[in-house]
Tab-separated table of C-alpha atoms in Angstrom:
chain	number	residue	atom	x	y	z
A	1	MET	CA	0.000	0.000	0.000
A	2	ASN	CA	1.137	3.531	-0.757
A	3	ARG	CA	1.987	5.039	2.608
A	4	ASP	CA	1.337	8.525	1.185
A	5	LEU	CA	-2.417	7.704	1.010
A	6	GLN	CA	-2.804	6.760	4.681
A	7	PRO	CA	-4.499	9.360	6.944
A	8	PRO	CA	-2.240	10.935	9.500
A	9	PRO	CA	-2.721	9.727	13.076
A	10	GLN	CA	-5.270	11.800	15.017
A	11	PRO	CA	-4.333	13.256	18.373
A	12	LEU	CA	-6.225	11.908	21.430
A	13	VAL	CA	-7.864	15.304	21.928
A	14	ALA	CA	-9.401	15.160	18.463
A	15	LEU	CA	-10.803	11.673	19.088
A	16	ALA	CA	-12.334	12.769	22.365
A	17	ARG	CA	-13.835	15.834	20.678
A	18	ASP	CA	-15.417	13.710	17.940
A	19	ALA	CA	-16.841	11.306	20.555
A	20	LEU	CA	-18.380	14.168	22.509
A	21	VAL	CA	-19.876	15.677	19.377
A	22	GLY	CA	-21.358	12.291	18.407
A	23	ALA	CA	-22.770	11.713	21.892
A	24	PHE	CA	-24.281	15.212	21.947
A	25	ALA	CA	-25.839	14.700	18.519
A	26	ALA	CA	-27.271	11.329	19.568
A	27	GLY	CA	-28.627	12.774	22.805
A	28	ALA	CA	-30.177	15.713	20.995
A	29	THR	CA	-31.778	13.361	18.474
A	30	VAL	CA	-33.218	11.149	21.210
A	31	GLN	CA	-34.517	14.184	23.108
A	32	ALA	CA	-36.110	15.576	19.948
A	33	LEU	CA	-37.764	12.233	19.262
A	34	ARG	CA	-39.083	12.123	22.845
A	35	LEU	CA	-40.480	15.631	22.527
A	36	ARG	CA	-41.996	15.242	19.071
A	37	VAL	CA	-42.513	11.553	18.297
A	38	GLY	CA	-42.907	9.398	21.389
A	39	ASP	CA	-41.852	8.906	24.978
A	40	ARG	CA	-42.064	6.470	27.875
A	41	TYR	CA	-44.463	6.936	30.773
A	42	LEU	CA	-44.543	4.986	34.038
A	43	VAL	CA	-48.129	4.346	35.151
A	44	PRO	CA	-48.013	5.203	38.869
A	45	THR	CA	-51.532	4.306	40.052
A	46	GLY	CA	-54.098	1.550	39.578
A	47	SER	CA	-56.703	3.835	38.022
A	48	MET	CA	-56.611	1.994	34.661
A	49	GLU	CA	-56.572	-1.618	35.874
A	50	PRO	CA	-56.560	-4.039	34.238
A	51	VAL	CA	-55.724	-2.288	30.941
A	52	LEU	CA	-52.626	-0.747	32.530
A	53	HIS	CA	-50.992	-1.894	35.768
A	54	GLY	CA	-50.110	1.016	38.011
A	55	ASP	CA	-47.462	1.164	40.716
A	56	PRO	CA	-44.989	3.947	41.655
A	57	VAL	CA	-42.063	1.535	41.135
A	58	ALA	CA	-43.258	-1.597	39.280
A	59	GLY	CA	-46.024	-0.125	37.128
A	60	ASP	CA	-46.345	-0.608	33.379
A	61	VAL	CA	-43.943	1.451	31.288
A	62	VAL	CA	-46.059	2.701	28.397
A	63	TYR	CA	-44.933	4.005	25.012
A	64	VAL	CA	-46.869	7.227	24.310
A	65	ASP	CA	-47.351	8.209	20.669
A	66	LYS	CA	-46.968	11.994	20.446
A	67	LEU	CA	-47.698	12.105	16.732
A	68	ALA	CA	-51.374	11.397	17.472
A	69	ALA	CA	-53.656	14.424	17.204
A	70	ALA	CA	-56.172	15.459	19.829
A	71	ALA	CA	-58.700	16.166	17.059
A	72	GLY	CA	-58.652	12.493	16.125
A	73	CYS	CA	-59.445	11.219	19.640
A	74	ARG	CA	-62.919	9.787	20.192
A	75	ARG	CA	-64.942	8.418	23.097
A	76	HIS	CA	-63.376	5.344	24.726
A	77	ASP	CA	-59.872	6.239	23.477
A	78	LEU	CA	-57.022	6.161	25.997
A	79	VAL	CA	-55.202	9.492	26.254
A	80	VAL	CA	-52.315	10.966	28.193
A	81	VAL	CA	-52.931	14.540	29.355
A	82	ALA	CA	-51.291	17.085	31.606
A	83	HIS	CA	-52.591	16.652	35.132
A	84	PRO	CA	-55.013	19.536	35.814
A	85	SER	CA	-54.087	19.944	39.484
A	86	GLU	CA	-50.454	18.744	39.621
A	87	PRO	CA	-48.218	20.881	37.373
A	88	GLY	CA	-45.585	18.932	35.509
A	89	GLN	CA	-47.373	15.602	36.023
A	90	LEU	CA	-49.215	13.458	33.482
A	91	MET	CA	-52.176	11.115	33.782
A	92	VAL	CA	-53.670	8.462	31.524
A	93	LYS	CA	-57.453	8.047	31.348
A	94	ARG	CA	-60.240	7.102	28.956
A	95	ILE	CA	-62.436	9.670	27.181
A	96	ALA	CA	-66.008	9.276	28.421
A	97	ALA	CA	-67.516	12.328	26.708
A	98	ARG	CA	-66.375	15.098	24.362
A	99	GLY	CA	-67.666	18.644	24.492
A	100	ASP	CA	-67.399	18.799	20.707
A	101	ASP	CA	-70.033	16.041	20.336
A	102	PRO	CA	-73.297	18.048	20.453
A	103	ASP	CA	-75.436	14.928	20.945
A	104	ALA	CA	-73.300	13.598	23.817
A	105	CYS	CA	-71.892	16.605	25.672
A	106	TRP	CA	-73.909	15.925	28.837
A	107	LEU	CA	-73.384	12.787	30.870
A	108	ASP	CA	-74.441	10.945	33.979
A	109	VAL	CA	-73.260	7.749	35.677
A	110	ARG	CA	-76.009	5.340	36.741
A	111	GLN	CA	-75.512	1.816	38.068
A	112	GLY	CA	-72.103	1.544	36.438
A	113	ASP	CA	-73.149	2.758	32.962
A	114	LEU	CA	-72.740	6.057	31.136
A	115	TRP	CA	-75.827	8.002	30.117
A	116	LEU	CA	-75.230	10.603	27.390
A	117	GLY	CA	-77.278	13.251	25.631
A	118	PRO	CA	-77.491	16.780	24.212
A	119	ASP	CA	-78.837	18.191	27.490
A	120	ALA	CA	-79.625	17.110	31.037
A	121	GLN	CA	-83.218	16.189	30.176
A	122	ARG	CA	-82.468	13.872	27.228
A	123	LEU	CA	-79.954	11.328	28.453
A	124	GLN	CA	-79.895	7.772	27.151
A	125	ARG	CA	-77.917	4.759	28.277
A	126	GLU	CA	-74.821	4.272	26.156
A	127	GLN	CA	-75.113	1.144	24.000
A	128	LYS	CA	-71.640	-0.185	23.278
A	129	ASP	CA	-70.921	-2.646	20.514
A	130	PRO	CA	-69.906	-6.002	22.112
A	131	LEU	CA	-67.036	-6.538	19.683
A	132	ALA	CA	-65.763	-2.957	19.664
A	133	ALA	CA	-65.928	-2.857	23.483
A	134	ARG	CA	-63.691	-5.910	23.948
A	135	GLY	CA	-60.834	-3.634	24.994
A	136	MET	CA	-62.935	-2.375	27.902
A	137	ARG	CA	-63.537	-5.809	29.396
A	138	ALA	CA	-62.027	-6.528	32.785
A	139	THR	CA	-61.136	-10.147	33.520
A	140	TRP	CA	-62.777	-11.197	36.779
A	141	ALA	CA	-61.798	-14.885	36.798
A	142	ALA	CA	-60.035	-17.201	34.369
A	143	VAL	CA	-58.510	-20.615	33.852
A	144	PRO	CA	-55.719	-21.149	32.944
A	145	GLY	CA	-54.601	-18.301	35.162
A	146	SER	CA	-53.106	-17.321	38.467
A	147	PRO	CA	-54.529	-18.701	41.738
A	148	ALA	CA	-56.288	-15.347	42.212
A	149	ALA	CA	-57.883	-15.666	38.762
A	150	ARG	CA	-58.990	-19.283	39.293
A	151	ALA	CA	-60.531	-18.538	42.690
A	152	GLY	CA	-63.655	-16.973	41.171
A	153	LEU	CA	-64.607	-20.121	39.230
A	154	ASP	CA	-66.521	-23.247	40.196
A	155	LEU	CA	-64.996	-26.055	38.105
A	156	ARG	CA	-66.257	-29.035	40.078
A	157	ALA	CA	-68.277	-30.279	37.115
A	158	ALA	CA	-65.121	-30.466	34.960
A	159	ASP	CA	-62.257	-32.933	35.049
A	160	GLY	CA	-58.592	-31.975	34.735
A	161	ASP	CA	-59.012	-31.218	31.023
A	162	LEU	CA	-61.975	-28.886	31.645
A	163	ALA	CA	-64.217	-31.526	30.094
A	164	VAL	CA	-67.883	-31.072	31.016
A	165	ALA	CA	-70.376	-33.920	30.698
A	166	SER	CA	-74.037	-33.514	29.815
A	167	LEU	CA	-76.338	-31.872	32.339
A	168	GLY	CA	-79.285	-33.798	30.902
A	169	PRO	CA	-81.871	-33.169	28.200
A	170	VAL	CA	-82.627	-29.593	27.226
A	171	ALA	CA	-86.195	-29.968	28.447
A	172	THR	CA	-84.878	-30.781	31.926
A	173	ALA	CA	-82.750	-27.641	31.958
A	174	GLN	CA	-85.692	-25.499	30.901
A	175	ALA	CA	-87.929	-27.017	33.543
A	176	GLN	CA	-85.288	-26.369	36.205
A	177	LEU	CA	-85.049	-22.700	35.264
A	178	ARG	CA	-88.828	-22.371	35.294
A	179	ARG	CA	-89.077	-23.896	38.779
A	180	GLU	CA	-86.487	-21.477	40.083
A	181	ALA	CA	-88.213	-18.518	38.412
A	182	ARG	CA	-91.429	-19.300	40.250
A	183	ALA	CA	-89.585	-19.338	43.579
A	184	ALA	CA	-87.318	-16.674	45.055
A	185	ARG	CA	-84.071	-16.153	43.165
A	186	ARG	CA	-81.412	-18.530	44.350
A	187	GLN	CA	-79.105	-17.604	47.205
A	188	ARG	CA	-76.093	-19.398	45.767
A	189	ASP	CA	-72.938	-17.815	47.130
A	190	GLY	CA	-70.757	-20.757	48.091
A	191	SER	CA	-73.224	-23.353	46.787
A	192	PRO	CA	-72.880	-25.470	43.619
A	193	LEU	CA	-73.841	-24.341	40.148
A	194	PRO	CA	-76.552	-26.283	38.340
A	195	ASP	CA	-75.450	-29.889	37.921
A	196	GLY	CA	-72.961	-30.348	35.085
A	197	CYS	CA	-72.131	-26.647	34.625
A	198	ILE	CA	-68.977	-24.607	35.124
A	199	GLY	CA	-68.981	-20.903	35.854
A	200	THR	CA	-68.837	-18.354	38.633
A	201	ALA	CA	-68.277	-19.538	42.192
A	202	ARG	CA	-69.940	-16.391	43.557
A	203	ALA	CA	-71.583	-13.216	42.354
A	204	VAL	CA	-69.410	-11.003	40.158
A	205	ASP	CA	-68.267	-7.757	41.746
A	206	ALA	CA	-66.364	-4.696	40.546
A	207	SER	CA	-62.919	-6.094	41.377
A	208	CYS	CA	-60.760	-7.537	38.592
A	209	ILE	CA	-57.629	-9.508	37.838
A	210	ALA	CA	-54.876	-6.925	37.439
A	211	SER	CA	-52.217	-7.052	34.753
A	212	ASP	CA	-49.788	-8.642	37.227
A	213	GLY	CA	-52.178	-11.575	37.828
A	214	GLU	CA	-53.316	-10.523	41.298
A	215	ARG	CA	-56.839	-9.446	42.198
A	216	SER	CA	-57.319	-5.698	42.293
A	217	ARG	CA	-59.555	-5.179	45.319
A	218	PRO	CA	-61.119	-1.713	44.727
A	219	GLY	CA	-64.809	-2.275	44.029
A	220	ALA	CA	-64.914	-5.736	45.644
A	221	ASP	CA	-67.955	-4.735	47.713
A	222	VAL	CA	-69.981	-3.521	44.707
A	223	ALA	CA	-72.028	-5.933	42.572
A	224	VAL	CA	-72.077	-5.442	38.809
A	225	ALA	CA	-74.718	-6.118	36.152
A	226	ASP	CA	-72.735	-6.272	32.901
A	227	VAL	CA	-70.950	-9.624	33.064
A	228	GLY	CA	-70.156	-12.355	30.574
A	229	MET	CA	-68.082	-15.437	29.776
A	230	ALA	CA	-65.704	-16.475	27.024
A	231	VAL	CA	-65.158	-20.210	26.490
A	232	ALA	CA	-62.554	-21.579	24.098
A	233	PHE	CA	-63.095	-25.252	23.369
A	234	ALA	CA	-61.455	-28.085	21.489
A	235	ALA	CA	-64.523	-30.339	21.269
A	236	LEU	CA	-68.284	-29.832	21.501
A	237	GLN	CA	-71.083	-32.337	21.220
A	238	GLY	CA	-74.710	-31.604	22.000
A	239	ASP	CA	-76.624	-28.411	22.735
A	240	LEU	CA	-74.729	-25.540	24.314
A	241	LEU	CA	-76.423	-23.638	27.170
A	242	LEU	CA	-74.987	-20.206	28.032
A	243	THR	CA	-76.583	-18.402	30.984
A	244	VAL	CA	-76.285	-15.129	32.865
A	245	GLU	CA	-78.411	-15.034	36.001
A	246	THR	CA	-79.413	-12.011	38.028
A	247	ARG	CA	-81.698	-11.836	41.049
A	248	HIS	CA	-84.534	-11.008	38.670
A	249	GLU	CA	-84.089	-13.443	35.792
A	250	ALA	CA	-81.913	-15.988	34.060
A	251	LEU	CA	-81.165	-15.289	30.393
A	252	THR	CA	-79.949	-18.295	28.387
A	253	TRP	CA	-78.698	-18.852	24.864
A	254	CYS	CA	-79.484	-22.401	23.738
A	255	VAL	CA	-77.280	-23.211	20.724
A	256	ARG	CA	-78.515	-26.326	18.873
A	257	PRO	CA	-76.417	-27.665	15.971
A	258	LYS	CA	-78.293	-28.133	12.721
A	259	PRO	CA	-77.343	-31.531	11.246
A	260	GLY	CA	-75.414	-31.242	8.004
A	261	ALA	CA	-75.647	-33.649	5.097
A	262	ILE	CA	-71.916	-34.351	5.273
A	263	GLY	CA	-69.429	-33.660	8.052
A	264	PRO	CA	-69.898	-31.658	11.256
A	265	PRO	CA	-72.694	-29.065	11.527
A	266	THR	CA	-71.883	-25.599	10.181
A	267	ALA	CA	-75.097	-23.858	11.288
A	268	ALA	CA	-77.008	-23.638	14.556
A	269	ALA	CA	-80.536	-22.807	15.649
A	270	VAL	CA	-80.332	-20.436	18.619
A	271	GLU	CA	-83.074	-19.904	21.178
A	272	LEU	CA	-83.158	-17.129	23.759
A	273	TRP	CA	-84.795	-18.160	27.030
A	274	ARG	CA	-85.850	-15.976	29.915
A	275	ASP	CA	-86.305	-18.091	33.031
A	276	GLY	CA	-86.624	-21.125	30.794
A	277	GLU	CA	-89.349	-19.622	28.602
A	278	LEU	CA	-88.654	-19.203	24.883
A	279	VAL	CA	-88.413	-15.507	23.966
A	280	GLN	CA	-86.788	-15.357	20.503
A	281	GLU	CA	-85.289	-17.627	17.861
A	282	PHE	CA	-82.290	-17.001	15.591
A	283	ASP	CA	-79.993	-18.693	13.088
A	284	LEU	CA	-76.231	-18.520	13.559
A	285	ALA	CA	-73.024	-20.050	12.223
A	286	MET	CA	-72.052	-22.982	14.413
A	287	PRO	CA	-69.227	-21.986	16.790
A	288	ARG	CA	-66.017	-23.806	15.889
A	289	GLY	CA	-63.818	-23.007	18.888
A	290	LEU	CA	-64.925	-19.913	20.823
A	291	VAL	CA	-68.146	-18.535	22.281
A	292	GLU	CA	-68.555	-15.217	24.103
A	293	PHE	CA	-71.795	-14.167	25.750
A	294	GLY	CA	-73.070	-11.818	28.403
A	295	LEU	CA	-75.003	-8.739	29.404
A	296	LEU	CA	-73.789	-5.356	28.138
A	297	ASP	CA	-75.654	-2.072	28.551
A	298	ASP	CA	-79.006	-3.838	29.051
A	299	CYS	CA	-78.504	-6.125	26.031
A	300	PHE	CA	-77.791	-9.865	25.944
A	301	PHE	CA	-75.192	-10.844	23.336
A	302	LEU	CA	-73.624	-13.951	21.811
A	303	ILE	CA	-70.530	-14.015	19.568
A	304	ALA	CA	-69.233	-17.114	17.801
A	305	ASP	CA	-65.511	-17.301	17.000
A	306	GLY	CA	-65.038	-13.548	17.355
A	307	ARG	CA	-66.830	-12.794	14.068
A	308	ARG	CA	-69.225	-9.919	13.600
A	309	ALA	CA	-71.200	-11.963	11.081
A	310	ALA	CA	-71.774	-14.515	13.854
A	311	MET	CA	-72.973	-12.097	16.553
A	312	LEU	CA	-76.426	-11.796	18.103
A	313	VAL	CA	-77.568	-8.866	20.261
A	314	ALA	CA	-80.957	-8.987	21.990
A	315	PRO	CA	-82.039	-5.859	23.916
A	316	ARG	CA	-83.849	-6.642	27.140
A	317	ASP	CA	-87.550	-5.894	27.020
A	318	PRO	CA	-88.272	-2.878	29.284
A	319	ARG	CA	-91.210	-4.819	30.707
A	320	TRP	CA	-88.702	-7.195	32.323
A	321	ASN	CA	-87.216	-4.446	34.472
A	322	PRO	CA	-87.911	-4.629	38.214
A	323	ALA	CA	-89.773	-1.973	40.111
A	324	ALA	CA	-87.920	1.314	40.623
A	325	GLY	CA	-85.236	0.994	43.291
A	326	ALA	CA	-85.289	-2.803	43.419
A	327	ALA	CA	-82.242	-3.248	41.137
A	328	LEU	CA	-79.870	-1.470	43.497
A	329	ALA	CA	-81.084	-3.445	46.501
A	330	THR	CA	-80.837	-6.886	44.914
A	331	LEU	CA	-78.294	-6.562	42.098
A	332	ARG	CA	-76.048	-9.576	41.574
A	333	SER	CA	-74.938	-11.516	38.527
A	334	LEU	CA	-73.592	-15.001	37.859
A	335	ALA	CA	-72.670	-16.831	34.666
A	336	TRP	CA	-72.240	-20.452	33.644
A	337	VAL	CA	-72.001	-22.795	30.669
A	338	GLY	CA	-73.174	-26.363	30.190
A	339	VAL	CA	-74.151	-28.855	27.506
A	340	ALA	CA	-77.303	-30.918	27.111
A	341	GLY	CA	-78.461	-33.874	25.075
A	342	ALA	CA	-77.609	-37.523	24.555
A	343	ASP	CA	-73.847	-38.058	25.046
A	344	ALA	CA	-73.297	-34.304	25.133
A	345	ARG	CA	-69.809	-33.157	26.094
A	346	LEU	CA	-67.735	-29.981	26.100
A	347	ARG	CA	-63.935	-29.953	26.355
A	348	ALA	CA	-62.886	-26.389	27.110
A	349	THR	CA	-59.325	-25.130	26.848
A	350	CYS	CA	-59.881	-21.699	28.394
A	351	VAL	CA	-62.673	-20.137	30.453
A	352	GLU	CA	-62.860	-16.440	31.306
A	353	VAL	CA	-65.467	-14.518	33.280
A	354	PHE	CA	-65.329	-10.817	32.491
A	355	ARG	CA	-67.199	-7.642	33.323
A	356	ASP	CA	-67.654	-4.327	31.568
A	357	VAL	CA	-66.031	-1.147	32.852
A	358	HIS	CA	-68.088	-0.210	35.912
A	359	TYR	CA	-68.201	3.535	36.482
A	360	TRP	CA	-68.982	4.847	39.943
A	361	ARG	CA	-69.916	8.203	41.367
A	362	GLU	CA	-70.483	9.351	44.896
A	363	PRO	CA	-74.109	10.352	45.565
A	364	ILE	CA	-73.213	14.047	45.890
A	365	LEU	CA	-76.072	16.440	45.327
A	366	GLY	CA	-75.590	19.684	43.435
A	367	MET	CA	-76.845	21.774	40.580
A	368	PRO	CA	-76.747	19.923	37.219
A	369	GLY	CA	-73.680	20.840	35.198
A	370	ARG	CA	-71.809	22.327	38.161
A	371	SER	CA	-68.957	20.850	40.151
A	372	GLY	CA	-70.321	18.035	42.297
A	373	GLY	CA	-73.650	18.007	40.493
A	374	TRP	CA	-74.997	15.410	38.111
A	375	PRO	CA	-75.625	15.304	35.190
A	376	ARG	CA	-72.403	17.055	34.099
A	377	HIS	CA	-71.871	19.295	31.080
A	378	VAL	CA	-68.668	19.111	29.009
A	379	PRO	CA	-67.818	22.433	27.315
A	380	ALA	CA	-66.534	22.539	23.732
A	381	GLY	CA	-62.823	21.850	23.495
A	382	ASN	CA	-62.885	19.702	26.637
A	383	TRP	CA	-63.009	16.011	27.515
A	384	PHE	CA	-64.603	14.248	30.455
A	385	LEU	CA	-62.029	11.627	31.478
A	386	LEU	CA	-62.609	8.521	33.615
A	387	GLY	CA	-60.383	5.762	34.904
A	388	ASP	CA	-61.394	2.165	34.176
A	389	SER	CA	-60.904	1.325	37.867
A	390	ALA	CA	-63.370	3.962	38.978
A	391	PHE	CA	-62.936	3.154	42.691
A	392	ASP	CA	-59.218	3.937	42.498
A	393	SER	CA	-59.126	6.877	40.103
A	394	HIS	CA	-58.837	10.658	40.417
A	395	ASP	CA	-60.418	11.966	37.230
A	396	SER	CA	-63.032	14.351	35.831
A	397	ARG	CA	-65.514	13.323	38.515
A	398	HIS	CA	-63.265	15.242	40.909
A	399	CYS	CA	-61.393	17.829	38.828
A	400	GLY	CA	-63.975	18.487	36.112
A	401	PRO	CA	-63.562	18.372	32.315
A	402	VAL	CA	-60.002	18.561	30.982
A	403	ALA	CA	-58.993	20.782	28.059
A	404	ALA	CA	-58.188	18.808	24.907
A	405	ALA	CA	-55.265	21.194	24.452
A	406	SER	CA	-53.529	19.431	27.362
A	407	PHE	CA	-53.308	16.251	25.255
A	408	GLY	CA	-49.860	14.690	25.385
A	409	GLY	CA	-50.263	11.552	23.305
A	410	THR	CA	-51.885	8.148	22.953
A	411	PRO	CA	-50.660	4.990	24.728
A	412	ARG	CA	-49.708	2.407	22.093
A	413	ALA	CA	-47.802	-0.346	23.880
A	414	VAL	CA	-46.540	-1.543	27.242
A	415	LEU	CA	-42.747	-1.734	26.971
A	416	GLY	CA	-42.136	-3.352	30.335
A	417	PRO	CA	-41.719	-5.082	32.642
A	418	TRP	CA	-41.008	-7.654	29.952
A	419	PRO	CA	-43.558	-10.323	31.074
A	420	ARG	CA	-46.325	-7.714	30.683
A	421	ALA	CA	-45.138	-6.245	27.362
A	422	ARG	CA	-48.081	-5.972	24.945
A	423	TRP	CA	-49.902	-3.694	22.529
A	424	VAL	CA	-52.552	-1.424	24.021
A	425	GLY	CA	-55.848	-1.265	22.150
A	426	PRO	CA	-58.495	1.481	22.278
């Protein structure tokens, strides 16, 4: 090699200078990205359990997308905003109402649900879509799962493989529900489910299984109405019975396979029972491996295999509602699944009991639209923000609507701790 073409050796000072310049440029680039593109945020409180696990030291570390625009945020979206009463601090909540939505700029919280409308006199219960609202479900019990998650389930009718044998002919199941409907609603905490069924071991409350697998206790003394079950299965034979029971009624989906000319059934005849009495009939694609059912915003739903084309939603008839005031005094919900028919059998691989987000407000009296008064008004350019764990959240119920201009970004993913890393949906 021609020695005349080799670069001269650089002094140590020059190397150090170049390293410092490179480090400064890298640091400036990272800081600019954090300011303009995205940043990390440690969730310090349990206000968003179980979507986000909060702890001052071991909480979820969330990636916040700062390229998102406040104008594109809609109801139910998760947002990070500047804390209205703690300068320099951030908080993550869910948008419950937007002042820029003229038909939903007033809101109230009643029995865990949101009621929205254009003014305080025209509020209607929010009707969420069961599929779109999946991200707002809170797991209350599950198997497989942690000991805390399994504790809410009664699996005595299942063997080690979660296999459930027949609970008898469908007619027997209907007759049983009718007998119970004529008597007082069952007092079943700590007692067995109907023979051959698996489901809740006790009434579902407003607690949940947190992201770290432990039970989050806030709300454990409050019963909830909007509950459901998801059952993944590897084998199904016979008629599937899916029930949610309250103190006032038992609503059941009876899914009966329609025999096919060749091979396994691909279609099902579905009956909706109320206390064992036939209410409606439907046709549905035969579930192949997953069923989800439950009560949501005063509607009873059934979803097969997570497909919108295989979803049924049946609003409860207003005539079924109890007398005014009775629901609060006797509210409690349970859920179970069983199979019926000759040689019927269900082999489940996963069972989850879930509940909808249950909003709570203290019964504080005040003038409508003013601080402490309900219903509340959300001015234009503002959001009413609520935490999913309403019993452990400081939000717009306490500090009032928050200006959309304080928007700092949208949570997209949990970066750590590593076992909890995941994408965050709406």
